[in-house]
Short mmCIF file of C-alpha atoms in Angstrom, two decimals:
data_model
loop_
_atom_site.label_atom_id
_atom_site.label_comp_id
_atom_site.label_asym_id
_atom_site.label_seq_id
_atom_site.Cartn_x
_atom_site.Cartn_y
_atom_site.Cartn_z
CA MET A 1361 29.52 -57.35 93.30
CA SER A 1362 27.82 -58.17 89.97
CA TYR A 1363 25.59 -55.63 88.24
CA GLU A 1364 22.73 -56.29 85.86
CA PRO A 1365 22.38 -53.48 83.26
CA VAL A 1366 19.22 -51.37 83.52
CA TRP A 1367 18.59 -51.77 79.78
CA GLY A 1368 19.79 -54.18 77.15
CA GLY A 1369 19.58 -55.13 73.52
CA ILE A 1370 16.00 -54.01 72.86
CA ILE A 1371 16.69 -50.44 73.97
CA ALA A 1372 19.93 -50.47 71.98
CA TRP A 1373 17.87 -51.39 68.91
CA TYR A 1374 15.37 -48.62 69.69
CA LEU A 1375 18.09 -45.98 70.00
CA PHE A 1376 19.83 -47.29 66.89
CA LEU A 1377 16.71 -47.40 64.71
CA ALA A 1378 15.46 -43.99 65.83
CA GLY A 1379 18.80 -42.39 65.01
CA LEU A 1380 19.07 -44.33 61.74
CA GLY A 1381 15.65 -43.07 60.65
CA GLY A 1382 16.54 -39.46 61.33
CA GLY A 1383 19.88 -39.85 59.58
CA ALA A 1384 18.33 -41.54 56.53
CA PHE A 1385 15.87 -38.67 56.10
CA VAL A 1386 18.69 -36.12 56.33
CA ALA A 1387 20.68 -38.12 53.77
CA SER A 1388 17.71 -38.07 51.38
CA ALA A 1389 17.32 -34.32 51.78
CA TYR A 1390 21.04 -33.90 51.11
CA LEU A 1391 20.68 -35.91 47.91
CA ARG A 1392 17.73 -33.80 46.82
CA TRP A 1393 19.71 -30.59 47.20
CA LYS A 1394 23.16 -31.76 46.06
CA HIS A 1395 22.44 -34.73 43.77
CA PRO A 1396 18.90 -34.37 42.38
CA GLU A 1397 19.73 -36.97 39.74
CA ALA A 1398 19.92 -39.69 42.46
CA VAL A 1399 16.13 -39.99 42.53
CA ASN A 1400 15.92 -43.64 43.58
CA MET A 1401 18.46 -43.33 46.40
CA ARG A 1402 16.59 -40.31 47.70
CA ARG A 1403 13.28 -42.16 47.64
CA ALA A 1404 14.85 -45.14 49.37
CA GLY A 1405 15.93 -42.91 52.26
CA HIS A 1406 12.43 -41.50 52.54
CA LEU A 1407 11.03 -45.03 52.81
CA ILE A 1408 13.70 -46.24 55.24
CA ALA A 1409 13.18 -43.32 57.65
CA PRO A 1410 9.60 -43.97 58.85
CA ALA A 1411 9.93 -47.75 58.59
CA VAL A 1412 12.86 -48.06 60.99
CA VAL A 1413 11.53 -45.44 63.43
CA ILE A 1414 8.18 -47.23 63.68
CA ALA A 1415 10.01 -50.53 64.19
CA GLY A 1416 12.04 -48.93 66.98
CA LEU A 1417 8.91 -47.57 68.67
CA LEU A 1418 7.31 -51.02 68.61
CA LEU A 1419 10.42 -52.43 70.28
CA LEU A 1420 10.23 -49.69 72.92
CA MET A 1421 6.63 -50.57 73.67
CA LEU A 1422 7.58 -54.24 73.88
CA ASP A 1423 10.38 -53.46 76.33
CA ALA A 1424 8.00 -51.36 78.44
CA GLU A 1425 5.84 -54.51 78.85
CA ALA A 1426 2.60 -52.68 79.50
CA GLY A 1427 2.97 -50.49 76.44
CA LEU A 1428 1.32 -52.80 73.94
CA HIS A 1429 -1.60 -53.43 76.32
CA ASN A 1430 -1.92 -49.87 77.57
CA PRO A 1431 -0.80 -47.37 74.88
CA LEU A 1432 -2.25 -44.49 76.89
CA ARG A 1433 0.66 -44.98 79.26
CA PHE A 1434 2.86 -43.31 76.67
CA ALA A 1435 0.38 -40.52 76.04
CA LEU A 1436 0.77 -39.52 79.70
CA LEU A 1437 4.36 -38.52 78.91
CA LEU A 1438 2.95 -35.44 77.19
CA SER A 1439 1.83 -34.11 80.57
CA ASN A 1440 5.37 -33.17 81.65
CA PHE A 1441 7.32 -31.02 79.21
CA GLY A 1442 10.11 -30.66 81.72
CA SER A 1443 11.03 -34.24 80.87
CA VAL A 1444 13.37 -35.28 78.07
CA MET A 1445 11.07 -38.24 77.40
CA SER A 1446 8.13 -35.90 76.81
CA TRP A 1447 10.06 -33.97 74.20
CA GLY A 1448 11.17 -37.28 72.74
CA VAL A 1449 7.53 -38.27 72.22
CA VAL A 1450 6.90 -34.96 70.45
CA PHE A 1451 9.96 -35.29 68.21
CA LEU A 1452 9.30 -38.94 67.36
CA ALA A 1453 5.60 -38.40 66.66
CA GLY A 1454 6.22 -35.30 64.57
CA PHE A 1455 9.04 -36.92 62.63
CA THR A 1456 7.07 -40.11 61.98
CA LEU A 1457 4.08 -38.17 60.63
CA VAL A 1458 6.25 -35.99 58.38
CA ALA A 1459 8.34 -38.94 57.18
CA LEU A 1460 5.21 -40.96 56.37
CA ALA A 1461 3.73 -38.01 54.45
CA VAL A 1462 6.93 -37.61 52.43
CA ALA A 1463 7.14 -41.36 51.76
CA LEU A 1464 3.53 -41.35 50.53
CA LEU A 1465 4.25 -38.44 48.17
CA ASP A 1466 7.24 -40.35 46.82
CA ILE A 1467 5.19 -43.50 46.31
CA LEU A 1468 2.59 -41.46 44.44
CA LYS A 1469 5.43 -39.74 42.52
CA LYS A 1470 4.31 -36.32 43.71
CA ALA A 1471 6.66 -33.43 44.42
CA VAL A 1472 7.70 -33.08 48.06
CA PRO A 1473 7.27 -29.46 49.23
CA ASN A 1474 10.48 -27.82 50.45
CA ALA A 1475 8.82 -26.84 53.73
CA LEU A 1476 7.90 -30.46 54.44
CA GLU A 1477 11.43 -31.65 53.65
CA ILE A 1478 12.96 -28.99 55.90
CA ALA A 1479 10.56 -29.91 58.72
CA GLY A 1480 11.57 -33.55 58.35
CA VAL A 1481 15.27 -32.67 58.51
CA ALA A 1482 14.79 -30.54 61.64
CA LEU A 1483 12.73 -33.22 63.39
CA GLY A 1484 15.13 -35.96 62.26
CA LEU A 1485 18.06 -34.09 63.81
CA CYS A 1486 16.06 -33.59 67.01
CA VAL A 1487 15.29 -37.32 67.16
CA ALA A 1488 18.97 -38.17 66.71
CA VAL A 1489 20.04 -35.81 69.50
CA TYR A 1490 17.21 -36.97 71.75
CA THR A 1491 18.45 -40.57 71.69
CA GLY A 1492 21.65 -39.41 73.38
CA ALA A 1493 19.92 -36.96 75.70
CA LEU A 1494 17.62 -39.75 76.91
CA LEU A 1495 20.59 -41.55 78.42
CA GLY A 1496 22.30 -38.34 79.50
CA VAL A 1497 19.63 -37.37 82.02
CA ALA A 1498 20.63 -40.35 84.20
CA ASN A 1499 22.92 -38.46 86.57
CA THR A 1500 24.00 -41.57 88.46
CA PHE A 1501 25.66 -43.10 85.37
CA PRO A 1502 28.88 -41.21 84.53
CA LEU A 1503 29.21 -42.91 81.11
CA TRP A 1504 25.85 -41.43 80.09
CA ASN A 1505 25.86 -38.13 81.98
CA ASN A 1506 28.17 -36.36 79.54
CA ALA A 1507 27.43 -33.46 77.20
CA LEU A 1508 29.29 -35.25 74.40
CA LEU A 1509 26.84 -38.15 74.28
CA PRO A 1510 24.03 -36.38 72.35
CA ILE A 1511 26.62 -35.06 69.88
CA LEU A 1512 28.10 -38.54 69.48
CA PHE A 1513 24.66 -40.05 68.86
CA LEU A 1514 23.88 -37.30 66.34
CA VAL A 1515 27.06 -38.00 64.36
CA SER A 1516 26.46 -41.74 64.56
CA ALA A 1517 22.85 -41.30 63.42
CA LEU A 1518 23.92 -39.29 60.39
CA SER A 1519 26.59 -41.87 59.60
CA THR A 1520 24.26 -44.88 59.86
CA GLY A 1521 21.47 -43.09 57.99
CA MET A 1522 23.82 -42.28 55.12
CA ALA A 1523 25.15 -45.83 55.23
CA ALA A 1524 21.65 -47.28 54.81
CA VAL A 1525 20.93 -45.06 51.80
CA MET A 1526 24.35 -45.72 50.27
CA LEU A 1527 24.00 -49.47 50.84
CA TYR A 1528 20.83 -49.40 48.77
CA GLY A 1529 22.62 -47.38 46.11
CA ALA A 1530 25.63 -49.69 45.97
CA LEU A 1531 23.47 -52.81 45.63
CA ALA A 1532 20.50 -51.60 43.60
CA ARG A 1533 21.43 -48.33 41.88
CA PRO A 1534 25.15 -48.43 40.98
CA ASP A 1535 24.87 -45.64 38.40
CA GLU A 1536 23.42 -43.26 40.97
CA PHE A 1537 25.85 -44.46 43.64
CA ALA A 1538 28.83 -43.68 41.40
CA ARG A 1539 27.73 -40.05 41.03
CA VAL A 1540 27.09 -39.03 44.67
CA GLU A 1541 30.67 -37.99 45.38
CA SER A 1542 29.87 -35.22 47.84
CA LEU A 1543 27.75 -37.59 49.94
CA LYS A 1544 30.64 -40.06 49.96
CA ARG A 1545 33.07 -37.38 51.13
CA THR A 1546 30.71 -36.31 53.90
CA HIS A 1547 30.18 -39.89 54.95
CA PHE A 1548 33.94 -40.52 55.01
CA ALA A 1549 34.43 -37.72 57.54
CA LEU A 1550 31.76 -38.91 59.97
CA PRO A 1551 33.53 -42.06 61.31
CA LEU A 1552 36.63 -39.95 61.97
CA ILE A 1553 34.58 -37.42 63.93
CA GLU A 1554 32.86 -40.28 65.75
CA LEU A 1555 36.21 -41.78 66.71
CA LEU A 1556 37.34 -38.45 68.18
CA LEU A 1557 34.08 -38.09 70.13
CA VAL A 1558 34.29 -41.62 71.53
CA ALA A 1559 37.90 -41.09 72.62
CA SER A 1560 36.95 -37.80 74.30
CA LEU A 1561 33.90 -39.34 75.99
CA LEU A 1562 35.92 -42.22 77.42
CA PHE A 1563 38.78 -39.96 78.51
CA ILE A 1564 36.46 -37.58 80.38
CA THR A 1565 34.41 -40.39 81.90
CA GLY A 1566 37.47 -42.37 82.97
CA PHE A 1567 38.72 -39.54 85.19
CA ASN A 1568 35.51 -38.14 86.68
CA SER A 1569 34.65 -40.92 89.17
CA SER A 1570 35.44 -44.48 90.18
CA ALA A 1571 32.23 -45.67 88.50
CA GLY A 1572 33.21 -43.89 85.31
CA SER A 1573 36.68 -45.41 85.44
CA ALA A 1574 35.21 -48.88 85.92
CA SER A 1575 32.85 -48.39 82.97
CA VAL A 1576 35.68 -47.30 80.69
CA SER A 1577 37.90 -50.16 81.86
CA SER A 1578 35.17 -52.68 81.05
CA LEU A 1579 35.14 -51.35 77.49
CA LEU A 1580 38.87 -51.08 76.94
CA VAL A 1581 40.29 -54.08 78.81
CA GLY A 1582 37.38 -55.80 80.55
CA ASP A 1583 34.28 -57.82 79.70
CA TYR A 1584 33.34 -55.72 76.68
CA ALA A 1585 36.82 -55.16 75.25
CA LEU A 1586 36.45 -57.67 72.41
CA PRO A 1587 33.24 -56.21 70.93
CA PHE A 1588 34.57 -52.68 71.52
CA TRP A 1589 37.87 -53.14 69.70
CA ILE A 1590 36.68 -55.51 66.98
CA ALA A 1591 32.95 -54.99 66.32
CA PHE A 1592 32.82 -51.25 67.00
CA LEU A 1593 36.28 -49.85 66.34
CA ALA A 1594 37.64 -52.16 63.63
CA VAL A 1595 34.44 -53.19 61.82
CA GLY A 1596 32.36 -50.08 62.48
CA LEU A 1597 34.91 -47.27 62.10
CA VAL A 1598 38.38 -48.16 60.85
CA ALA A 1599 37.48 -50.60 58.06
CA PRO A 1600 34.73 -48.40 56.53
CA ALA A 1601 36.97 -45.33 56.68
CA ALA A 1602 39.81 -47.24 55.02
CA ILE A 1603 37.57 -48.65 52.28
CA GLU A 1604 36.01 -45.27 51.54
CA ALA A 1605 39.39 -43.53 51.56
CA TRP A 1606 40.73 -46.05 49.06
CA SER A 1607 37.57 -45.74 46.97
CA MET A 1608 37.88 -41.96 46.75
CA LEU A 1609 41.66 -41.73 46.34
CA GLY A 1610 42.92 -44.94 44.76
CA ALA A 1611 40.17 -46.88 43.03
CA SER A 1612 39.43 -46.41 39.36
CA ASP A 1613 35.97 -45.48 38.11
CA ALA A 1614 35.77 -48.87 36.38
CA PHE A 1615 36.42 -50.70 39.66
CA GLU A 1616 33.82 -48.65 41.54
CA ARG A 1617 31.21 -49.62 38.97
CA SER A 1618 32.27 -53.27 38.93
CA ALA A 1619 30.68 -56.04 40.97
CA GLN A 1620 33.79 -56.20 43.20
CA GLY A 1621 33.67 -52.47 43.82
CA ARG A 1622 30.00 -52.59 44.73
CA VAL A 1623 30.62 -55.46 47.14
CA ALA A 1624 33.43 -53.50 48.79
CA ALA A 1625 31.20 -50.43 49.12
CA ALA A 1626 28.33 -52.52 50.50
CA GLY A 1627 30.67 -54.13 53.02
CA SER A 1628 31.77 -50.69 54.17
CA GLU A 1629 28.20 -49.52 54.71
CA ILE A 1630 27.25 -52.74 56.52
CA GLY A 1631 30.24 -52.21 58.80
CA VAL A 1632 29.00 -48.71 59.67
CA LEU A 1633 25.55 -50.09 60.51
CA VAL A 1634 27.05 -52.83 62.69
CA GLY A 1635 29.24 -50.30 64.48
CA GLY A 1636 26.28 -47.99 65.10
CA TRP A 1637 24.31 -50.67 66.89
CA VAL A 1638 27.32 -52.01 68.82
CA LEU A 1639 28.14 -48.48 70.03
CA ARG A 1640 24.72 -48.06 71.59
CA TYR A 1641 24.66 -51.55 73.05
CA LEU A 1642 28.08 -51.17 74.66
CA LEU A 1643 27.28 -47.76 76.11
CA ILE A 1644 24.14 -49.22 77.69
CA VAL A 1645 25.57 -52.42 79.17
CA ALA A 1646 28.93 -50.99 80.28
CA ALA A 1647 27.48 -48.07 82.27
CA LEU A 1648 27.91 -48.46 86.03
CA PRO A 1649 26.06 -46.29 88.58
CA LEU A 1650 27.85 -44.15 91.12
CA VAL A 1651 26.10 -45.92 93.99
CA LEU A 1652 27.69 -49.24 93.00
CA VAL A 1653 31.32 -48.18 92.75
CA SER A 1654 32.71 -45.89 95.43
#
């Protein structure tokens, strides 16, 4: 029996962009507190955050078909706070407003109040977790109904958000990029944590039901094996981790500041972004419901 996925590429983009926006804001706050000299990278993250979240929300409305013609349909979600989607609306709306306010202050070259930055970080983390919880409430899909999924999406959101900010730094602000060593070390650890979480998620899912086993098999040896092993694992996790490890441990300062070093760093960050989207897409299309496989 063939099975058409409930969602597809548009929802994968929505989940990816929402998490990326939250992660980019957190990365900017980290730079403010740990590397205040990286002013332009910090401002870039503040601009990226609301832009990508708004783009993701537009895609969500497009996927919902009636959303663009009947926006009040989404407002009705606020009537049920027992729903994950209702809380998602609150988190996304609150984060977008805060991120836009911070971006405007940056554009006007005004100081961003600490309270506003902290609120943005808290809401950004909530948005990142929500993107995983949104899938997790679907009890009939073993690949989604796992407590590790929101944690995985949080780690991936932080990783992609940092990658977006660091990509800007590598291409446009090499002097700042060369000085943000603690951000680089943090970013290096995230793909390793993500790899452990993915392995744990697949192991647990593969043994909890026949539908879960079929979903995992489709990723490891089935229809989605090629994008899983190459686009997600090799391009999105292993290659960036290897490049960043070499950059921190083996590369000279002169190479890091050179055009070749900047290209290598940019390639690493692009790989992380590719892997972040592929992860969400594969988790969506590979999920099989319990009612289909028994």
